Amino acid sequence: MIGWYVHHHGWGHLTRMQAIRPHLDDEVTVFSSLPAPGDLGDDTVWVRLPADADPVVTADGAVRAAHELGDVSAGGALHWAPIGHPGHQRRLAMIADWIARHPVAAFVVDVSVEVTAFVRLLGVPTVVFAQPGDRSDRPHRLGHALADRIVAPWPEGMFDAAELSDHHARVRHVGGISRHDGRSRHPADDAARRALFLSRTLDESRLAQTIDLLTARGWEVETAGARDDDRVDDVWPLLCRAKVVISAAGLNGVADLAAAGARAVVLPQDRPFGEQEHTARVLQAAGLASTAPAGSSPAQVVELVERAAVSPPDWSGWGATGAAARAARAVQEVAS
């Protein structure tokens, strides 16, 4: 039996679990504040956790934000442990109750220092995912120190992750984990000028202006997740037929670019610890994508698209092929 914590921010942690899950033979129970996806397999159970950051009605009848209840960081040792928050208490109690009732071989945490520490205190081996950016703060150092395995979803040597150097024997660099690894790919028609906006990279106004400028230059434009109403369940066909993909710099999105061998323009979004800015710098230095700040003008984005169209990258070094299976092997090392 394997436990798996999926963080609720965005969809990347969920899609990473979905990419790795088929390579595990064990039963898996997933804990998350996210609703259960519709395509769970027979040997996967989803436990919906209560929220731990919503406002709380206190004893005096006042409504207070979670961070107003007291020191949420325990003096800087943790990232988020709100004082007296019922949802926070219930979610940890649900995990503890499940561990007490099942023979848990390993618990995968993607991502939470608090869940890592809690599960390890309950005597369960942990597998945690590393992330780009400056993770040298006390909570991240604690999480890495407690982990039995640290899965780095990028190729070894690609990122300067100094905070992992003290744990080298427990780190597994598996490459970029894409849910599309292994799918058949039909290369795009090189003569077709088709651009795909993958995920939210520009606000509505600048997105509309950029699309207008691209259209005026003869580009056909598609979007997937770039607006509130254009979520696409299967973006693979769109990725394959696009000549240039405009994407954020989340690791899952970048892994999808690598799996498709896409020419790309990457616009890093503002994330904690400089996560996407760090990834964008790595991509730029490796010659894998044209990058620019998320606040770039429509004209600047269009020029990057034109430049990317004539600069096919070599994504083979990103290690997307077989990455999910390698991540599963890292989990099995601990579970067995």
Coordinates of C-alpha atoms in Angstrom, one line a residue:
M1 CA 0.0 0.0 0.0
I2 CA 1.4 3.4 -1.0
G3 CA 0.0 6.8 0.2
W4 CA 0.3 9.8 -2.0
Y5 CA -0.3 13.5 -1.1
V6 CA -1.1 15.7 -4.0
H7 CA -0.9 19.5 -3.4
H8 CA -4.0 21.4 -4.6
H9 CA -2.2 24.4 -6.2
G10 CA -2.6 24.1 -10.0
W11 CA -2.9 20.8 -11.8
G12 CA 0.8 19.9 -12.1
H13 CA 1.0 17.7 -9.0
L14 CA -2.1 15.8 -10.0
T15 CA -0.9 15.2 -13.6
R16 CA 2.5 14.0 -12.3
M17 CA 0.8 11.4 -10.1
Q18 CA -1.3 10.3 -13.0
A19 CA 1.8 9.9 -15.2
I20 CA 3.6 7.8 -12.6
R21 CA 0.7 5.7 -11.2
P22 CA 0.5 3.2 -14.2
H23 CA 4.1 2.2 -13.4
L24 CA 3.3 1.1 -9.9
D25 CA 1.9 -2.3 -9.1
D26 CA 0.9 -1.4 -5.5
E27 CA -2.5 -0.1 -4.4
V28 CA -2.3 3.7 -4.0
T29 CA -4.4 6.0 -1.8
V30 CA -4.2 9.6 -2.8
F31 CA -4.9 12.5 -0.3
S32 CA -5.7 15.9 -1.7
S33 CA -7.9 18.9 -1.3
L34 CA -8.6 18.6 -5.1
P35 CA -11.7 16.8 -6.3
A36 CA -11.1 13.3 -7.5
P37 CA -10.4 13.0 -11.3
G38 CA -12.7 10.9 -13.3
D39 CA -10.2 8.4 -14.5
L40 CA -8.9 6.7 -11.4
G41 CA -8.0 3.0 -11.8
D42 CA -9.4 0.2 -9.7
D43 CA -6.4 0.1 -7.4
T44 CA -6.4 3.8 -6.7
V45 CA -8.5 5.4 -3.9
W46 CA -9.0 9.2 -3.6
V47 CA -9.5 10.8 -0.2
R48 CA -10.7 14.4 -0.4
L49 CA -9.1 16.5 2.4
P50 CA -10.7 19.5 3.9
A51 CA -9.2 22.9 3.1
D52 CA -6.7 24.3 5.6
A53 CA -6.6 27.9 4.5
D54 CA -10.2 29.1 4.5
P55 CA -11.5 31.6 7.1
V56 CA -12.5 30.3 10.6
V57 CA -15.3 31.4 12.9
T58 CA -13.7 31.8 16.3
A59 CA -15.3 31.3 19.7
D60 CA -16.3 35.0 19.9
G61 CA -18.2 34.7 16.6
A62 CA -15.6 36.6 14.6
V63 CA -14.5 35.5 11.1
R64 CA -10.8 35.4 10.9
A65 CA -8.3 34.5 8.1
A66 CA -6.2 31.4 8.8
H67 CA -3.0 33.5 9.1
E68 CA -4.7 35.7 11.7
L69 CA -5.1 32.8 14.2
G70 CA -1.4 32.8 15.2
D71 CA 2.1 32.0 13.8
V72 CA 1.4 29.8 10.8
S73 CA 5.1 29.0 10.3
A74 CA 6.1 27.8 13.9
G75 CA 8.8 30.4 14.1
G76 CA 10.0 29.8 10.5
A77 CA 10.4 26.1 10.9
L78 CA 7.4 25.3 8.7
H79 CA 5.5 26.8 5.7
W80 CA 1.9 26.4 6.8
A81 CA 0.6 25.1 10.1
P82 CA -2.3 27.5 11.1
I83 CA -3.1 27.6 14.8
G84 CA -6.4 25.9 15.8
H85 CA -7.6 25.6 12.2
P86 CA -10.3 22.8 12.1
G87 CA -9.6 21.9 8.5
H88 CA -5.9 21.6 9.1
Q89 CA -6.4 19.5 12.1
R90 CA -8.9 17.2 10.3
R91 CA -6.8 16.6 7.3
L92 CA -3.8 15.5 9.3
A93 CA -6.1 13.3 11.5
M94 CA -7.5 11.7 8.3
I95 CA -4.0 10.8 7.2
A96 CA -3.0 9.5 10.6
D97 CA -6.2 7.3 10.8
W98 CA -5.5 5.8 7.4
I99 CA -1.9 5.0 8.3
A100 CA -3.0 3.4 11.5
R101 CA -5.4 1.1 9.7
H102 CA -3.2 0.1 6.7
P103 CA 0.2 -1.5 6.1
V104 CA 1.8 1.5 4.4
A105 CA 5.1 0.7 2.6
A106 CA 5.8 4.3 1.5
F107 CA 4.2 7.7 1.3
V108 CA 4.8 10.0 -1.6
V109 CA 4.6 13.7 -0.9
D110 CA 4.1 16.2 -3.8
V111 CA 4.5 18.6 -2.1
S112 CA 4.3 19.6 1.6
V113 CA 7.0 19.8 4.2
E114 CA 4.3 19.5 6.9
V115 CA 2.9 16.3 5.5
T116 CA 6.4 14.9 5.0
A117 CA 7.3 15.6 8.7
F118 CA 4.0 14.3 10.0
V119 CA 4.0 11.0 8.0
R120 CA 7.7 10.3 8.9
L121 CA 6.8 10.9 12.6
L122 CA 4.2 8.2 12.2
G123 CA 7.0 5.9 11.2
V124 CA 6.3 5.7 7.5
P125 CA 9.1 6.1 4.9
T126 CA 8.7 9.1 2.6
V127 CA 9.4 10.0 -1.0
V128 CA 9.3 13.7 -1.7
F129 CA 9.6 15.7 -5.0
A130 CA 12.2 18.4 -5.4
Q131 CA 11.3 21.7 -7.1
P132 CA 13.3 24.4 -8.8
G133 CA 14.0 27.7 -7.2
D134 CA 15.6 28.8 -4.0
R135 CA 14.7 26.0 -1.6
S136 CA 17.4 26.7 1.0
D137 CA 14.9 27.9 3.7
R138 CA 14.5 26.0 6.9
P139 CA 11.3 24.1 6.0
H140 CA 12.6 22.8 2.7
R141 CA 15.8 21.7 4.4
L142 CA 13.8 19.9 7.0
G143 CA 11.7 18.1 4.3
H144 CA 14.7 17.0 2.4
A145 CA 16.5 15.8 5.5
L146 CA 13.5 13.6 6.5
A147 CA 12.9 12.1 3.0
D148 CA 14.0 8.5 2.3
R149 CA 14.1 9.4 -1.4
I150 CA 14.1 12.8 -3.2
V151 CA 12.8 12.7 -6.8
A152 CA 14.2 15.5 -8.9
P153 CA 12.0 15.7 -12.0
W154 CA 14.8 17.0 -14.2
P155 CA 18.0 15.6 -15.7
E156 CA 21.0 15.5 -13.4
G157 CA 23.3 18.5 -13.8
M158 CA 20.6 20.6 -15.5
F159 CA 19.7 22.7 -12.4
D160 CA 21.9 24.2 -9.8
A161 CA 20.1 22.7 -6.7
A162 CA 22.7 23.2 -4.1
E163 CA 20.2 22.4 -1.3
L164 CA 20.2 18.8 -2.6
S165 CA 24.0 18.3 -2.5
D166 CA 24.0 17.1 1.1
H167 CA 21.5 14.3 0.2
H168 CA 23.1 13.1 -3.0
A169 CA 22.8 9.4 -2.1
R170 CA 19.0 9.8 -1.7
V171 CA 18.3 11.9 -4.8
R172 CA 17.0 10.3 -8.0
H173 CA 17.2 12.6 -11.1
V174 CA 14.5 11.0 -13.3
G175 CA 14.1 13.6 -16.1
G176 CA 11.0 15.6 -17.0
I177 CA 7.9 13.7 -16.2
S178 CA 5.2 14.0 -18.9
R179 CA 1.8 12.3 -18.9
H180 CA 2.3 12.1 -22.7
D181 CA 5.5 10.0 -22.6
G182 CA 5.2 7.1 -25.0
R183 CA 2.3 8.5 -27.1
S184 CA 2.6 8.4 -30.9
R185 CA 3.7 11.7 -32.3
H186 CA 3.0 13.0 -35.8
P187 CA 5.4 15.9 -36.5
A188 CA 3.7 19.2 -37.3
D189 CA 3.5 20.4 -40.9
D190 CA 6.5 22.6 -41.1
A191 CA 4.9 24.9 -43.6
A192 CA 1.9 25.6 -41.3
R193 CA 2.2 28.6 -39.1
R194 CA 0.2 27.4 -36.1
A195 CA 0.8 28.7 -32.6
L196 CA -0.6 27.1 -29.4
F197 CA -1.0 29.0 -26.1
L198 CA -0.6 26.3 -23.5
S199 CA -1.8 27.2 -20.0
R200 CA -2.2 30.8 -18.7
T201 CA 0.8 32.9 -19.7
L202 CA -0.7 36.3 -20.4
D203 CA -3.7 38.2 -19.0
E204 CA -6.8 38.4 -21.2
S205 CA -6.0 41.8 -22.7
R206 CA -2.4 41.0 -23.7
L207 CA -3.4 37.5 -24.9
A208 CA -6.1 39.0 -27.2
Q209 CA -3.6 41.6 -28.6
T210 CA -0.9 38.9 -29.1
I211 CA -3.3 36.7 -31.0
D212 CA -4.4 39.6 -33.2
L213 CA -0.7 40.4 -34.0
L214 CA 0.0 36.8 -34.8
T215 CA -3.1 36.4 -37.0
A216 CA -2.0 39.5 -38.9
R217 CA 1.3 37.8 -39.6
G218 CA -0.4 34.7 -41.0
W219 CA -0.4 32.6 -37.9
E220 CA -3.3 30.3 -36.9
V221 CA -3.7 30.4 -33.1
E222 CA -5.1 27.8 -30.7
T223 CA -5.4 28.0 -27.0
A224 CA -5.6 25.3 -24.2
G225 CA -5.9 26.5 -20.6
A226 CA -4.9 30.0 -21.6
R227 CA -8.4 31.3 -20.7
D228 CA -11.0 30.4 -18.1
D229 CA -13.2 28.6 -20.6
D230 CA -10.7 26.7 -22.8
R231 CA -9.5 23.8 -20.7
V232 CA -8.7 20.9 -22.9
D233 CA -8.7 17.3 -21.6
D234 CA -6.2 16.1 -24.1
V235 CA -3.7 18.7 -25.4
W236 CA -1.4 16.1 -27.1
P237 CA -2.9 16.6 -30.6
L238 CA -2.6 20.3 -30.3
L239 CA 1.0 20.1 -29.0
C240 CA 2.0 17.9 -31.9
R241 CA 0.5 20.0 -34.7
A242 CA 1.7 23.4 -33.3
K243 CA 4.8 24.9 -34.9
V244 CA 5.4 27.0 -31.8
V245 CA 4.0 26.6 -28.3
I246 CA 3.8 29.5 -25.9
S247 CA 3.9 28.0 -22.3
A248 CA 4.5 28.9 -18.7
A249 CA 7.6 27.4 -17.0
G250 CA 6.0 24.8 -14.7
L251 CA 7.9 21.5 -14.8
N252 CA 5.0 19.5 -16.0
G253 CA 4.3 21.8 -18.9
V254 CA 8.0 21.9 -19.8
A255 CA 8.1 18.0 -19.8
D256 CA 5.1 18.0 -22.2
L257 CA 7.0 20.3 -24.5
A258 CA 10.0 17.9 -24.3
A259 CA 7.8 14.9 -25.0
A260 CA 6.4 16.7 -28.1
G261 CA 9.8 18.0 -29.2
A262 CA 8.1 21.4 -29.4
R263 CA 9.6 24.7 -30.5
A264 CA 8.7 26.9 -27.5
V265 CA 8.4 30.3 -26.1
V266 CA 8.4 30.1 -22.3
L267 CA 7.0 33.0 -20.2
P268 CA 7.7 32.2 -16.5
Q269 CA 4.9 33.0 -14.1
D270 CA 5.3 34.4 -10.6
R271 CA 5.5 31.5 -8.2
P272 CA 6.9 31.0 -4.7
F273 CA 10.7 30.7 -4.4
G274 CA 11.3 31.9 -7.9
E275 CA 10.4 28.4 -9.2
Q276 CA 9.4 29.3 -12.8
E277 CA 12.0 32.0 -13.3
H278 CA 14.7 29.5 -12.3
T279 CA 13.4 26.9 -14.8
A280 CA 13.2 29.6 -17.6
R281 CA 16.9 30.5 -17.1
V282 CA 17.8 26.9 -17.4
L283 CA 15.8 26.5 -20.6
Q284 CA 17.3 29.6 -22.1
A285 CA 20.9 28.6 -21.2
A286 CA 20.4 25.1 -22.7
G287 CA 19.0 26.5 -25.9
L288 CA 15.7 24.7 -25.4
A289 CA 13.3 27.6 -25.6
S290 CA 13.0 31.4 -26.1
T291 CA 12.1 33.0 -22.8
A292 CA 11.0 36.4 -21.7
P293 CA 9.3 37.8 -18.5
A294 CA 5.6 37.2 -18.1
G295 CA 5.1 41.0 -18.4
S296 CA 6.4 41.1 -21.9
S297 CA 4.4 43.1 -24.4
P298 CA 2.4 41.4 -27.2
A299 CA 4.9 42.6 -29.8
Q300 CA 7.8 41.1 -27.8
V301 CA 6.0 37.7 -27.6
V302 CA 5.3 37.7 -31.3
E303 CA 8.9 38.3 -32.1
L304 CA 9.9 35.4 -29.9
V305 CA 7.4 33.2 -31.6
E306 CA 8.9 34.1 -35.0
R307 CA 12.4 33.4 -33.7
A308 CA 11.3 30.1 -32.1
A309 CA 9.7 29.0 -35.4
V310 CA 13.2 28.8 -37.1
S311 CA 15.0 27.3 -34.1
P312 CA 14.1 23.6 -33.6
P313 CA 15.5 22.5 -30.2
D314 CA 17.0 19.2 -29.2
W315 CA 14.9 18.1 -26.2
S316 CA 16.5 14.7 -25.8
G317 CA 18.6 15.9 -22.9
W318 CA 15.6 16.7 -20.8
G319 CA 15.0 13.0 -20.3
A320 CA 11.3 12.9 -20.8
T321 CA 11.4 9.4 -22.3
G322 CA 10.9 6.9 -19.5
A323 CA 10.9 9.6 -16.7
A324 CA 7.6 8.4 -15.1
A325 CA 8.9 4.8 -15.0
R326 CA 12.1 6.0 -13.4
A327 CA 10.1 8.0 -10.8
A328 CA 8.1 4.9 -10.0
R329 CA 11.3 2.9 -9.5
A330 CA 12.4 5.5 -6.9
V331 CA 9.1 5.0 -5.1
Q332 CA 9.5 1.2 -5.3
E333 CA 13.0 1.4 -3.8
V334 CA 11.5 2.8 -0.6
A335 CA 8.3 0.7 -0.7
S336 CA 10.2 -2.6 -1.0

